[in-house]
Short mmCIF file of C-alpha atoms and ligand atoms in Angstrom, two decimals:
data_model
loop_
_atom_site.label_atom_id
_atom_site.label_comp_id
_atom_site.label_asym_id
_atom_site.label_seq_id
_atom_site.Cartn_x
_atom_site.Cartn_y
_atom_site.Cartn_z
CA MET B 1186 0.00 0.00 0.00
CA SER B 1187 1.36 3.43 -0.89
CA ASP B 1188 1.98 6.24 1.58
CA GLU B 1189 -0.86 8.10 -0.15
CA SER B 1190 -3.34 5.96 1.77
CA LEU B 1191 -1.85 6.79 5.18
CA LEU B 1192 -4.10 8.60 7.61
CA LEU B 1193 -1.18 10.92 8.47
CA ASN B 1194 -0.84 11.92 4.82
CA ALA B 1195 -4.54 12.67 4.54
CA ILE B 1196 -4.45 14.88 7.65
CA GLU B 1197 -1.29 16.65 6.52
CA ARG B 1198 -2.95 17.43 3.19
CA VAL B 1199 -5.89 19.06 4.98
CA ALA B 1200 -3.57 20.96 7.34
CA ASN B 1201 -1.68 22.36 4.35
CA ALA B 1202 -4.74 23.15 2.23
CA HIS B 1203 -7.00 24.50 5.02
CA PRO B 1204 -4.80 25.46 7.97
CA GLY B 1205 -7.43 27.69 9.56
CA ARG B 1206 -10.24 25.16 9.41
CA VAL B 1207 -11.51 23.92 12.78
CA ALA B 1208 -10.42 20.33 13.49
CA PHE B 1209 -11.56 20.01 17.08
CA ARG B 1210 -14.29 21.79 18.97
CA ALA B 1211 -15.44 21.14 22.53
CA PRO B 1212 -18.18 22.86 24.53
CA GLY B 1213 -16.74 25.75 26.49
CA ALA B 1214 -13.26 25.42 24.99
CA ARG B 1215 -11.29 27.27 22.34
CA ASP B 1216 -11.52 25.83 18.81
CA VAL B 1217 -8.40 24.04 17.56
CA THR B 1218 -7.54 24.45 13.89
CA TYR B 1219 -5.86 21.90 11.61
CA ASP B 1220 -2.72 24.00 11.66
CA GLU B 1221 -2.66 23.93 15.47
CA LEU B 1222 -3.47 20.23 15.73
CA TRP B 1223 -0.82 19.28 13.18
CA GLY B 1224 1.67 21.63 14.87
CA MET B 1225 0.96 20.13 18.32
CA SER B 1226 1.45 16.65 16.93
CA SER B 1227 4.79 17.64 15.39
CA ARG B 1228 6.01 18.91 18.76
CA ILE B 1229 4.90 15.70 20.48
CA ALA B 1230 6.61 13.66 17.74
CA ALA B 1231 9.83 15.63 18.17
CA ALA B 1232 9.76 15.21 21.95
CA LEU B 1233 9.10 11.45 21.61
CA ALA B 1234 11.77 10.99 18.97
CA GLY B 1235 14.29 12.42 21.42
CA SER B 1236 13.21 10.34 24.38
CA VAL B 1237 11.60 7.01 23.44
CA ASP B 1238 13.56 4.09 22.03
CA GLY B 1239 13.00 2.30 18.77
CA ARG B 1240 9.43 1.61 17.86
CA ASP B 1241 8.03 0.78 21.30
CA PRO B 1242 4.28 1.41 21.54
CA VAL B 1243 3.37 4.45 23.64
CA CYS B 1244 0.55 4.24 26.13
CA VAL B 1245 -1.46 7.47 25.90
CA ILE B 1246 -3.67 8.30 28.86
CA CYS B 1247 -6.39 10.23 27.11
CA ASP B 1248 -9.60 12.15 27.49
CA LYS B 1249 -11.82 14.03 25.02
CA SER B 1250 -9.27 16.71 24.18
CA ALA B 1251 -7.35 17.99 21.19
CA LEU B 1252 -4.17 17.22 23.15
CA SER B 1253 -5.09 13.51 23.18
CA VAL B 1254 -5.73 13.52 19.43
CA ALA B 1255 -2.43 15.36 18.85
CA ALA B 1256 -0.66 12.78 21.02
CA PHE B 1257 -2.00 9.89 18.89
CA LEU B 1258 -0.81 11.64 15.74
CA GLY B 1259 2.50 12.56 17.39
CA CYS B 1260 3.14 8.91 18.27
CA LEU B 1261 2.49 7.85 14.66
CA ARG B 1262 4.74 10.63 13.33
CA ALA B 1263 7.56 9.51 15.65
CA GLY B 1264 7.16 5.89 14.54
CA HIS B 1265 5.28 4.53 17.55
CA ALA B 1266 1.95 2.75 17.81
CA PHE B 1267 -0.32 4.47 20.32
CA VAL B 1268 -2.25 2.65 23.01
CA PRO B 1269 -5.23 4.82 23.98
CA VAL B 1270 -6.17 4.36 27.63
CA ASP B 1271 -9.04 6.44 28.97
CA ILE B 1272 -8.18 8.42 32.09
CA ALA B 1273 -11.37 7.04 33.66
CA MET B 1274 -9.80 3.57 33.76
CA PRO B 1275 -8.70 2.45 37.25
CA ASP B 1276 -4.97 2.71 37.95
CA ALA B 1277 -4.60 -1.03 38.52
CA ARG B 1278 -6.02 -1.75 35.06
CA ILE B 1279 -3.68 0.81 33.45
CA ARG B 1280 -0.70 -0.69 35.29
CA GLY B 1281 -1.74 -4.13 34.01
CA ILE B 1282 -1.79 -2.82 30.42
CA VAL B 1283 1.62 -1.17 30.79
CA ALA B 1284 3.02 -4.41 32.23
CA GLN B 1285 1.65 -6.41 29.27
CA LEU B 1286 3.43 -3.98 26.96
CA GLU B 1287 6.63 -4.80 28.80
CA GLY B 1288 7.08 -1.38 30.33
CA SER B 1289 5.95 0.76 27.42
CA PRO B 1290 6.37 4.53 28.04
CA VAL B 1291 3.27 6.29 29.33
CA LEU B 1292 2.24 9.73 28.17
CA GLN B 1293 -0.57 11.62 29.86
CA ALA B 1294 -2.28 13.77 27.24
CA THR B 1295 -5.33 15.11 29.04
CA GLN B 1296 -6.74 18.61 29.30
CA GLY B 1297 -6.88 19.98 32.80
CA ALA B 1298 -7.02 16.58 34.57
CA ASP B 1299 -4.80 15.98 37.59
CA PRO B 1300 -1.54 14.18 36.85
CA VAL B 1301 -2.03 10.42 37.06
CA GLU B 1302 0.30 8.67 39.48
CA LEU B 1303 0.87 4.99 38.87
CA SER B 1304 3.09 3.26 41.37
CA GLY B 1305 6.08 1.76 39.62
CA VAL B 1306 5.37 3.55 36.32
CA THR B 1307 6.76 6.89 35.10
CA VAL B 1308 4.00 9.00 33.56
CA ARG B 1309 5.18 11.82 31.30
CA ASP B 1310 3.03 14.88 30.88
CA ALA B 1311 2.46 15.56 27.17
CA ALA B 1312 1.87 19.29 27.71
CA ALA B 1313 5.13 19.70 29.65
CA LEU B 1314 7.04 17.47 27.25
CA VAL B 1315 6.38 19.74 24.32
CA GLU B 1316 7.03 23.02 26.14
CA GLY B 1317 9.62 24.94 24.20
CA VAL B 1318 9.66 22.41 21.38
CA PRO B 1319 8.91 24.31 18.15
CA ALA B 1320 6.26 23.07 15.70
CA ARG B 1321 7.86 22.03 12.41
CA PRO B 1322 6.45 20.82 9.12
CA ALA B 1323 7.21 17.15 8.47
CA ASP B 1324 10.57 16.79 6.70
CA GLU B 1325 11.91 13.70 4.92
CA ALA B 1326 13.69 12.44 8.04
CA GLU B 1327 10.47 12.61 10.07
CA ARG B 1328 8.41 11.12 7.27
CA ALA B 1329 10.76 8.14 7.10
CA ARG B 1330 9.84 7.29 10.69
CA TRP B 1331 6.05 7.45 10.21
CA VAL B 1332 4.13 4.30 11.10
CA ARG B 1333 3.19 2.63 7.82
CA GLY B 1334 2.39 -0.67 6.13
CA GLU B 1335 2.24 -3.64 8.47
CA GLN B 1336 3.56 -1.65 11.41
CA THR B 1337 1.11 -1.35 14.27
CA GLN B 1338 -0.90 1.87 14.22
CA TYR B 1339 -2.68 1.37 17.54
CA ILE B 1340 -3.29 -1.25 20.17
CA ILE B 1341 -6.73 -1.22 21.72
CA PHE B 1342 -7.21 -3.16 24.91
CA THR B 1343 -10.52 -4.90 25.35
CA SER B 1344 -12.03 -7.10 28.04
CA GLY B 1345 -10.35 -10.51 28.36
CA SER B 1346 -11.99 -13.64 29.80
CA THR B 1347 -8.91 -14.37 31.96
CA GLY B 1348 -9.41 -11.16 33.92
CA THR B 1349 -6.64 -9.33 32.07
CA PRO B 1350 -7.48 -7.12 29.08
CA LYS B 1351 -6.11 -8.18 25.71
CA GLY B 1352 -4.50 -5.77 23.27
CA ILE B 1353 -5.59 -5.88 19.62
CA GLU B 1354 -2.87 -4.76 17.19
CA VAL B 1355 -4.28 -2.86 14.22
CA THR B 1356 -1.86 -1.95 11.43
CA ALA B 1357 -1.45 1.17 9.31
CA ASN B 1358 -2.64 -0.89 6.33
CA ASP B 1359 -5.79 -1.91 8.22
CA ILE B 1360 -6.60 1.73 8.98
CA GLY B 1361 -5.72 2.86 5.44
CA ASN B 1362 -8.12 0.28 3.98
CA PHE B 1363 -10.80 1.18 6.49
CA MET B 1364 -10.32 4.88 5.68
CA ALA B 1365 -10.73 4.29 1.93
CA TRP B 1366 -14.03 2.48 2.61
CA MET B 1367 -15.34 5.08 5.01
CA GLN B 1368 -14.50 8.00 2.74
CA GLY B 1369 -17.09 6.60 0.33
CA PHE B 1370 -19.94 6.77 2.88
CA PRO B 1371 -22.70 9.24 2.09
CA VAL B 1372 -22.26 12.58 3.90
CA VAL B 1373 -18.65 11.66 4.83
CA ARG B 1374 -17.71 11.79 1.17
CA ASP B 1375 -18.89 15.41 0.95
CA GLY B 1376 -15.90 16.30 3.12
CA GLY B 1377 -15.65 19.01 5.75
CA VAL B 1378 -18.54 17.74 7.84
CA THR B 1379 -18.84 17.92 11.63
CA PHE B 1380 -18.87 14.61 13.54
CA ILE B 1381 -20.22 14.03 17.01
CA ASP B 1382 -17.22 12.75 18.97
CA GLN B 1383 -18.65 10.87 21.94
CA ALA B 1384 -17.16 7.36 22.15
CA SER B 1385 -14.03 7.21 24.28
CA TYR B 1386 -10.78 7.12 22.30
CA SER B 1387 -9.96 3.86 24.08
CA PHE B 1388 -12.73 2.16 22.05
CA ASP B 1389 -12.26 1.54 18.36
CA LEU B 1390 -15.71 2.99 17.60
CA SER B 1391 -14.00 6.38 17.99
CA GLU B 1392 -11.90 5.64 14.90
CA TYR B 1393 -15.09 6.26 12.92
CA GLN B 1394 -15.08 9.92 13.86
CA LEU B 1395 -11.29 10.34 14.10
CA VAL B 1396 -10.65 8.90 10.65
CA GLY B 1397 -13.92 10.11 9.12
CA ALA B 1398 -13.49 13.72 10.22
CA LEU B 1399 -9.74 14.30 10.14
CA SER B 1400 -9.01 12.57 6.82
CA THR B 1401 -11.69 14.59 5.01
CA GLY B 1402 -11.19 18.05 6.52
CA GLY B 1403 -14.10 17.64 8.91
CA CYS B 1404 -14.47 18.71 12.51
CA LEU B 1405 -14.70 16.66 15.69
CA PHE B 1406 -17.33 18.00 18.07
CA ALA B 1407 -16.33 16.52 21.42
CA LEU B 1408 -18.86 15.35 23.97
CA PRO B 1409 -16.79 14.60 27.08
CA PRO B 1410 -18.31 12.46 29.88
CA GLN B 1411 -19.00 15.49 32.08
CA VAL B 1412 -21.29 16.73 29.26
CA THR B 1413 -22.92 13.40 28.38
CA GLY B 1414 -23.55 12.75 32.07
CA ASP B 1415 -25.70 15.86 32.42
CA TYR B 1416 -28.81 16.07 30.22
CA ARG B 1417 -29.01 19.83 30.19
CA ALA B 1418 -25.32 20.24 29.29
CA LEU B 1419 -25.63 17.50 26.69
CA PHE B 1420 -28.60 19.09 24.91
CA GLU B 1421 -27.04 22.54 25.05
CA ALA B 1422 -23.88 21.12 23.52
CA LEU B 1423 -25.82 19.27 20.82
CA ALA B 1424 -27.75 22.43 19.95
CA SER B 1425 -24.49 24.31 19.41
CA SER B 1426 -22.65 21.48 17.65
CA GLY B 1427 -23.69 22.07 14.04
CA ALA B 1428 -23.22 18.31 13.68
CA ASN B 1429 -23.78 16.58 10.34
CA ALA B 1430 -22.70 13.06 11.26
CA TRP B 1431 -23.44 11.11 14.40
CA VAL B 1432 -21.33 8.19 15.57
CA SER B 1433 -22.30 6.18 18.65
CA THR B 1434 -23.54 2.87 19.91
CA PRO B 1435 -27.32 2.52 19.64
CA SER B 1436 -27.41 2.66 23.47
CA PHE B 1437 -26.21 6.27 23.48
CA ALA B 1438 -28.82 7.23 20.89
CA ASP B 1439 -31.49 5.55 23.06
CA LEU B 1440 -30.35 7.69 25.98
CA CYS B 1441 -30.82 10.84 23.88
CA LEU B 1442 -34.16 9.67 22.45
CA VAL B 1443 -35.65 9.67 25.96
CA ASP B 1444 -35.85 13.46 25.56
CA PRO B 1445 -38.51 14.45 23.00
CA SER B 1446 -36.40 17.44 21.93
CA PHE B 1447 -33.84 15.07 20.40
CA SER B 1448 -34.92 15.74 16.84
CA GLN B 1449 -34.00 17.43 13.59
CA GLU B 1450 -34.92 20.79 15.13
CA LEU B 1451 -32.14 20.37 17.69
CA LEU B 1452 -29.67 19.17 15.05
CA PRO B 1453 -30.87 20.72 11.78
CA GLY B 1454 -27.69 19.80 9.88
CA LEU B 1455 -27.65 16.14 10.90
CA ARG B 1456 -27.71 13.87 7.86
CA LEU B 1457 -26.09 10.61 9.00
CA PHE B 1458 -26.41 8.31 12.01
CA LEU B 1459 -23.61 5.77 12.02
CA PHE B 1460 -23.99 2.87 14.43
CA CYS B 1461 -21.79 -0.04 15.38
CA GLY B 1462 -20.90 -2.15 18.36
CA GLU B 1463 -24.20 -3.76 19.32
CA ALA B 1464 -27.58 -4.65 17.86
CA LEU B 1465 -29.56 -1.72 16.49
CA HIS B 1466 -33.19 -2.28 17.38
CA HIS B 1467 -36.28 -1.40 15.36
CA THR B 1468 -37.50 0.98 18.05
CA THR B 1469 -34.29 3.02 17.94
CA ALA B 1470 -34.05 3.09 14.15
CA SER B 1471 -37.70 3.95 13.60
CA ALA B 1472 -37.70 6.72 16.24
CA LEU B 1473 -34.62 8.27 14.62
CA MET B 1474 -36.08 8.03 11.12
CA GLU B 1475 -39.22 9.71 12.32
CA ARG B 1476 -37.53 12.48 14.30
CA PHE B 1477 -34.71 13.12 11.82
CA PRO B 1478 -36.33 13.02 8.39
CA ALA B 1479 -33.23 14.48 6.72
CA ALA B 1480 -30.83 11.87 8.15
CA ARG B 1481 -29.87 8.39 7.00
CA VAL B 1482 -29.67 5.69 9.67
CA VAL B 1483 -26.81 3.30 9.01
CA ASN B 1484 -26.14 0.04 10.83
CA THR B 1485 -22.63 -1.38 10.60
CA TYR B 1486 -21.06 -4.45 12.13
CA GLY B 1487 -17.59 -5.51 13.13
CA PRO B 1488 -15.29 -6.21 16.05
CA THR B 1489 -12.18 -4.25 17.08
CA GLU B 1490 -10.25 -7.23 15.67
CA SER B 1491 -11.26 -6.16 12.17
CA THR B 1492 -10.89 -2.37 12.48
CA VAL B 1493 -14.18 -0.83 13.57
CA ALA B 1494 -16.65 -2.29 11.04
CA VAL B 1495 -16.83 -4.40 7.91
CA THR B 1496 -20.48 -4.42 6.87
CA TYR B 1497 -22.82 -1.56 6.02
CA CYS B 1498 -26.55 -1.18 5.72
CA GLU B 1499 -28.74 1.87 5.41
CA VAL B 1500 -31.93 1.09 7.29
CA GLY B 1501 -34.97 1.44 5.05
CA HIS B 1502 -38.69 1.27 5.72
CA ALA B 1503 -38.76 -2.31 4.40
CA ASP B 1504 -36.28 -3.30 7.12
CA LEU B 1505 -38.54 -1.79 9.76
CA ASP B 1506 -41.54 -3.70 8.43
CA ASP B 1507 -39.63 -6.99 8.83
CA PRO B 1508 -40.04 -8.18 12.46
CA ARG B 1509 -36.72 -10.09 12.44
CA PRO B 1510 -33.74 -8.33 14.12
CA LEU B 1511 -32.29 -5.68 11.80
CA GLN B 1512 -29.72 -7.01 9.36
CA VAL B 1513 -26.22 -5.52 9.44
CA GLY B 1514 -25.75 -5.31 5.68
CA THR B 1515 -23.22 -6.44 3.15
CA PRO B 1516 -19.43 -6.53 3.49
CA ARG B 1517 -17.14 -3.77 2.25
CA SER B 1518 -15.07 -4.58 -0.79
CA GLY B 1519 -11.90 -6.16 0.56
CA THR B 1520 -13.85 -8.16 3.14
CA GLN B 1521 -15.44 -11.58 2.76
CA ILE B 1522 -17.93 -12.83 5.32
CA ARG B 1523 -17.98 -16.60 5.78
CA ILE B 1524 -20.38 -18.57 7.90
CA VAL B 1525 -18.83 -21.75 9.27
CA ASP B 1526 -19.93 -24.69 11.36
CA PRO B 1527 -18.47 -23.91 14.82
CA GLU B 1528 -17.63 -27.60 15.39
CA THR B 1529 -16.13 -28.63 12.06
CA GLY B 1530 -15.20 -25.30 10.49
CA ALA B 1531 -17.03 -26.33 7.29
CA ARG B 1532 -18.45 -23.47 5.21
CA LEU B 1533 -22.24 -23.19 5.49
CA GLY B 1534 -24.64 -22.00 2.82
CA ARG B 1535 -27.02 -19.06 2.58
CA GLY B 1536 -29.64 -19.12 5.31
CA GLU B 1537 -27.68 -21.46 7.57
CA THR B 1538 -26.60 -20.22 11.00
CA GLY B 1539 -23.01 -20.63 12.11
CA GLU B 1540 -19.99 -18.68 13.32
CA ILE B 1541 -19.26 -15.42 11.49
CA VAL B 1542 -15.70 -15.43 10.13
CA ILE B 1543 -14.27 -12.21 8.68
CA VAL B 1544 -11.60 -12.50 6.01
CA GLY B 1545 -10.09 -9.34 4.62
CA ASP B 1546 -7.57 -6.56 4.47
CA THR B 1547 -8.65 -4.85 7.68
CA VAL B 1548 -8.26 -7.85 9.99
CA ALA B 1549 -5.82 -7.02 12.80
CA LYS B 1550 -2.45 -8.73 13.34
CA GLY B 1551 -3.69 -10.37 16.53
CA TYR B 1552 -3.42 -9.99 20.29
CA ILE B 1553 -0.16 -8.47 21.44
CA ASN B 1554 2.12 -10.89 23.29
CA LEU B 1555 -0.58 -13.60 23.27
CA PRO B 1556 0.52 -15.94 20.45
CA GLU B 1557 -1.73 -18.84 21.50
CA LYS B 1558 -4.84 -16.71 21.79
CA THR B 1559 -3.98 -15.11 18.44
CA ALA B 1560 -3.55 -18.52 16.78
CA GLU B 1561 -6.93 -19.65 18.16
CA SER B 1562 -8.84 -16.80 16.54
CA PHE B 1563 -6.76 -15.39 13.66
CA PHE B 1564 -5.46 -17.08 10.52
CA ASP B 1565 -3.42 -16.16 7.50
CA ALA B 1566 -5.38 -15.72 4.26
CA SER B 1567 -2.65 -14.19 2.12
CA GLU B 1568 -3.66 -16.50 -0.74
CA LEU B 1569 -6.49 -13.96 -1.22
CA GLY B 1570 -4.20 -10.92 -1.32
CA GLU B 1571 -1.35 -9.19 0.43
CA HIS B 1572 -1.81 -8.89 4.21
CA VAL B 1573 -5.23 -10.52 4.11
CA ARG B 1574 -6.07 -12.28 7.37
CA GLY B 1575 -9.05 -14.08 8.82
CA TYR B 1576 -10.70 -13.78 12.21
CA HIS B 1577 -13.16 -16.08 13.99
CA THR B 1578 -15.53 -13.59 15.63
CA GLY B 1579 -17.35 -15.87 18.06
CA ASP B 1580 -20.55 -14.25 16.76
CA LEU B 1581 -23.38 -16.38 15.40
CA GLY B 1582 -25.15 -15.33 12.25
CA HIS B 1583 -26.27 -16.13 8.74
CA LEU B 1584 -26.17 -14.62 5.28
CA ASP B 1585 -29.57 -14.25 3.65
CA GLU B 1586 -30.44 -14.88 0.00
CA MET B 1587 -29.26 -11.34 -0.85
CA GLY B 1588 -25.90 -11.79 0.86
CA ARG B 1589 -26.83 -9.59 3.80
CA LEU B 1590 -25.50 -10.52 7.21
CA HIS B 1591 -27.79 -11.15 10.17
CA CYS B 1592 -26.27 -11.35 13.68
CA GLU B 1593 -27.75 -13.91 16.03
CA GLY B 1594 -25.84 -13.55 19.28
CA ARG B 1595 -22.64 -14.93 20.74
CA MET B 1596 -21.13 -18.39 21.09
CA ASP B 1597 -19.40 -17.44 24.36
CA ASP B 1598 -19.69 -15.21 27.43
CA LEU B 1599 -18.89 -11.92 25.75
CA VAL B 1600 -21.73 -9.46 26.31
CA LYS B 1601 -22.54 -5.94 25.29
CA LEU B 1602 -23.91 -3.76 28.07
CA ASN B 1603 -24.89 -0.21 27.08
CA GLY B 1604 -22.57 -0.70 24.10
CA PHE B 1605 -19.57 -1.77 26.25
CA ARG B 1606 -17.81 -5.03 25.44
CA ILE B 1607 -17.48 -7.18 28.56
CA GLU B 1608 -16.26 -10.75 29.05
CA LEU B 1609 -18.20 -12.12 32.03
CA GLY B 1610 -15.02 -14.04 32.96
CA ASP B 1611 -13.17 -10.73 33.26
CA VAL B 1612 -15.57 -9.55 35.96
CA GLU B 1613 -15.54 -12.97 37.69
CA ARG B 1614 -11.74 -13.26 37.81
CA ASN B 1615 -11.41 -9.71 39.12
CA LEU B 1616 -13.99 -10.39 41.83
CA GLU B 1617 -12.11 -13.56 42.78
CA ALA B 1618 -8.90 -11.52 43.00
CA LEU B 1619 -10.41 -9.59 45.93
CA PRO B 1620 -9.08 -10.87 49.27
CA ALA B 1621 -12.62 -11.37 50.64
CA VAL B 1622 -13.94 -13.42 47.70
CA ASP B 1623 -13.45 -17.17 47.23
CA GLN B 1624 -15.71 -17.74 44.24
CA ALA B 1625 -17.65 -15.54 41.83
CA ALA B 1626 -20.13 -15.97 39.00
CA VAL B 1627 -21.67 -13.20 36.89
CA VAL B 1628 -24.86 -13.42 34.86
CA THR B 1629 -26.71 -10.94 32.68
CA VAL B 1630 -30.08 -9.43 33.48
CA LYS B 1631 -32.08 -9.16 30.27
CA ARG B 1632 -35.27 -7.35 29.37
CA GLY B 1633 -36.82 -7.54 25.92
CA GLY B 1634 -33.87 -9.72 24.82
CA VAL B 1635 -31.41 -6.91 25.65
CA THR B 1636 -28.76 -7.06 28.37
CA ARG B 1637 -29.70 -4.37 30.87
CA ALA B 1638 -27.35 -5.11 33.78
CA LEU B 1639 -24.86 -7.54 35.29
CA LYS B 1640 -25.57 -9.46 38.45
CA ALA B 1641 -22.78 -11.07 40.43
CA PHE B 1642 -22.91 -13.88 42.98
CA VAL B 1643 -20.02 -14.42 45.34
CA VAL B 1644 -19.01 -16.82 48.06
CA VAL B 1645 -16.94 -14.89 50.55
CA ASN B 1646 -14.04 -15.97 52.66
CA ALA B 1647 -15.24 -16.80 56.18
CA ALA B 1648 -12.13 -15.15 57.64
CA ALA B 1649 -12.72 -11.84 55.80
CA PRO B 1650 -13.69 -8.88 58.01
CA LYS B 1651 -17.45 -8.28 57.80
CA GLY B 1652 -16.97 -4.71 56.55
CA GLN B 1653 -15.22 -6.04 53.43
CA THR B 1654 -17.97 -8.41 52.35
CA THR B 1655 -20.99 -6.14 52.04
CA PRO B 1656 -22.16 -5.65 48.43
CA ALA B 1657 -21.20 -1.96 48.61
CA ALA B 1658 -17.69 -2.75 49.85
CA LEU B 1659 -17.22 -5.43 47.19
CA LYS B 1660 -18.38 -3.04 44.46
CA ALA B 1661 -15.97 -0.37 45.67
CA GLN B 1662 -13.06 -2.84 45.71
CA LEU B 1663 -13.95 -4.18 42.27
CA GLY B 1664 -14.19 -0.60 40.96
CA GLU B 1665 -10.49 -0.21 41.75
CA ARG B 1666 -9.66 -3.05 39.36
CA VAL B 1667 -12.08 -2.73 36.42
CA PRO B 1668 -13.78 0.17 34.59
CA ALA B 1669 -17.03 1.41 36.15
CA TYR B 1670 -19.16 -0.11 33.34
CA MET B 1671 -17.93 -3.58 34.35
CA VAL B 1672 -19.03 -3.32 37.99
CA PRO B 1673 -22.27 -5.36 38.34
CA ARG B 1674 -25.35 -3.47 39.39
CA THR B 1675 -26.00 -6.04 42.14
CA ILE B 1676 -23.68 -8.35 44.04
CA LYS B 1677 -25.28 -11.10 46.12
CA VAL B 1678 -23.41 -13.04 48.76
CA LEU B 1679 -24.25 -16.77 48.76
CA ASP B 1680 -23.28 -19.50 51.23
CA SER B 1681 -22.32 -21.71 48.28
CA MET B 1682 -22.63 -21.75 44.49
CA PRO B 1683 -25.42 -23.91 43.03
CA LEU B 1684 -23.85 -26.72 40.97
CA ASN B 1685 -25.27 -28.66 38.04
CA ALA B 1686 -24.98 -32.38 37.33
CA ASN B 1687 -21.45 -31.84 35.94
CA ASN B 1688 -20.38 -30.08 39.15
CA LYS B 1689 -20.10 -26.78 37.30
CA ILE B 1690 -21.69 -23.55 38.49
CA ASP B 1691 -25.36 -23.75 37.56
CA ARG B 1692 -25.76 -20.41 35.79
CA ALA B 1693 -29.38 -21.11 34.87
CA ALA B 1694 -30.19 -21.48 38.57
CA LEU B 1695 -28.35 -18.23 39.32
CA LYS B 1696 -30.40 -16.37 36.73
CA GLY B 1697 -33.51 -17.30 38.73
CA LYS B 1698 -32.08 -15.98 42.02
P1 AMP I 2984 -16.28 -4.29 19.69
O1 AMP I 2984 -14.97 -4.95 19.50
O2 AMP I 2984 -16.39 -3.57 21.00
O3 AMP I 2984 -16.66 -3.44 18.53
O4 AMP I 2984 -17.36 -5.44 19.79
C1 AMP I 2984 -17.55 -6.32 18.72
C2 AMP I 2984 -18.78 -7.14 18.94
O5 AMP I 2984 -19.93 -6.29 19.04
C3 AMP I 2984 -19.07 -8.03 17.74
O6 AMP I 2984 -18.30 -9.20 17.76
C4 AMP I 2984 -20.56 -8.27 17.91
O7 AMP I 2984 -20.80 -9.24 18.90
C5 AMP I 2984 -21.06 -6.93 18.43
N1 AMP I 2984 -21.55 -6.08 17.34
C6 AMP I 2984 -20.85 -5.14 16.67
N2 AMP I 2984 -21.65 -4.52 15.77
C7 AMP I 2984 -22.87 -5.08 15.84
C8 AMP I 2984 -24.12 -4.88 15.17
N3 AMP I 2984 -24.29 -3.95 14.25
N4 AMP I 2984 -25.16 -5.68 15.51
C9 AMP I 2984 -25.01 -6.64 16.47
N5 AMP I 2984 -23.87 -6.86 17.15
C10 AMP I 2984 -22.80 -6.09 16.85
#
């Protein structure tokens, strides 16, 4: 793949052609132009080039700020993959990620947040690092270091069933191919449009707006958690956003739809809703189509392991009339969707349900430093083209007679709660790591077929002090190990776990408790 298809190149072109155009806007903050963003990233790149060895990945503690975006670009310009880690993540989880990266340097690139202190880890402050470093246009020497080709562009850590998050290595080629696809989307292809920037940069959903906006001269309109957590602030921000494109999980749109003012009047320029990450339900799609007559509602599907999304479908009225769950569309060119028998691996035909396997030129390299786990799920498919790989998603689904993909749930214990990807085993192992807990099991609470909450059951250690074994105390301790969205809504203490005939925890019995 040529350098022309690099995200960095695309952004540099915009910065040169439209230096004064706004790249990043946040409620209550000063606008940041392309010139400024590109300049900030050059200073971060220069500072990194002078202080970080080789091509080690750089862990970037981030928030919704232009500084975080500049830090990602600065890493790429200095030849390093970036590892976005949201500042909201507990320290213990961040330390675990740094340890998995074998002591990767950590850069804090947040706006106004207190400095993060991680015992045993040096955290560099991006703002201080670049003080006095002049912004410079990219020269040949810098350009030669840029992350490209099969080098890793970013590593996104996602919930792991062993209790430790796993890092997915996405290459510059993967992102370049994804970018080429996304630039053809309606509205995005017009260029210069404003994207709602809500999903945390530590989730790959955010690549939709980062790549979509910055590679086409568009603007990111940031919705930080302090804004999304306050309805009035959120709606004021939306009203002032001038947004044309919306990216979120369906769950976030549902949250906004609760307010009747969430409509085209509030967002007159909105022309595209782009969803991914969990099932889009009829109720959500139809409410949006009714309230936003000028906008298209697009459902896309894909895991982080294949760079954001690989199928696309614009929801039409015929889809809404069909009572079956909404289809997720047809694959992008460059991606093949196969349905295989989970037991034998044999290819299945149209209409038959099996495991969804993605084969294509946006499939990630694998899980960093986990060769066995990578070999279990990823495979080489270079017979189909350069750098083509395959990935067993663990999702069940079928292709219909028109070649459209329908998702039918998971083969394992991975769940989506409010759009967040959670391995139930991750929560269980982290509960069991608490000194007061001997055994833990976590089940989902569903309503209308949708996961609404997690419920944990624990057997506590008889010797543990009583104050440590109350549900509130257990939740607080767990919250120091896992992100807030992984802490179950309820934790029940049991005398013993119910067992089934095979002496395994009887999860069906737990669901009834
Ligand atoms: P993530 O890596 O967080 O994007 O999560 C990927 C998983 O989310 C997939 O393997 C699916 O289980 C689920 N998913 C993603 N997009 C959709 C969709 N449009 N409909 C249903 N499930 C989806």
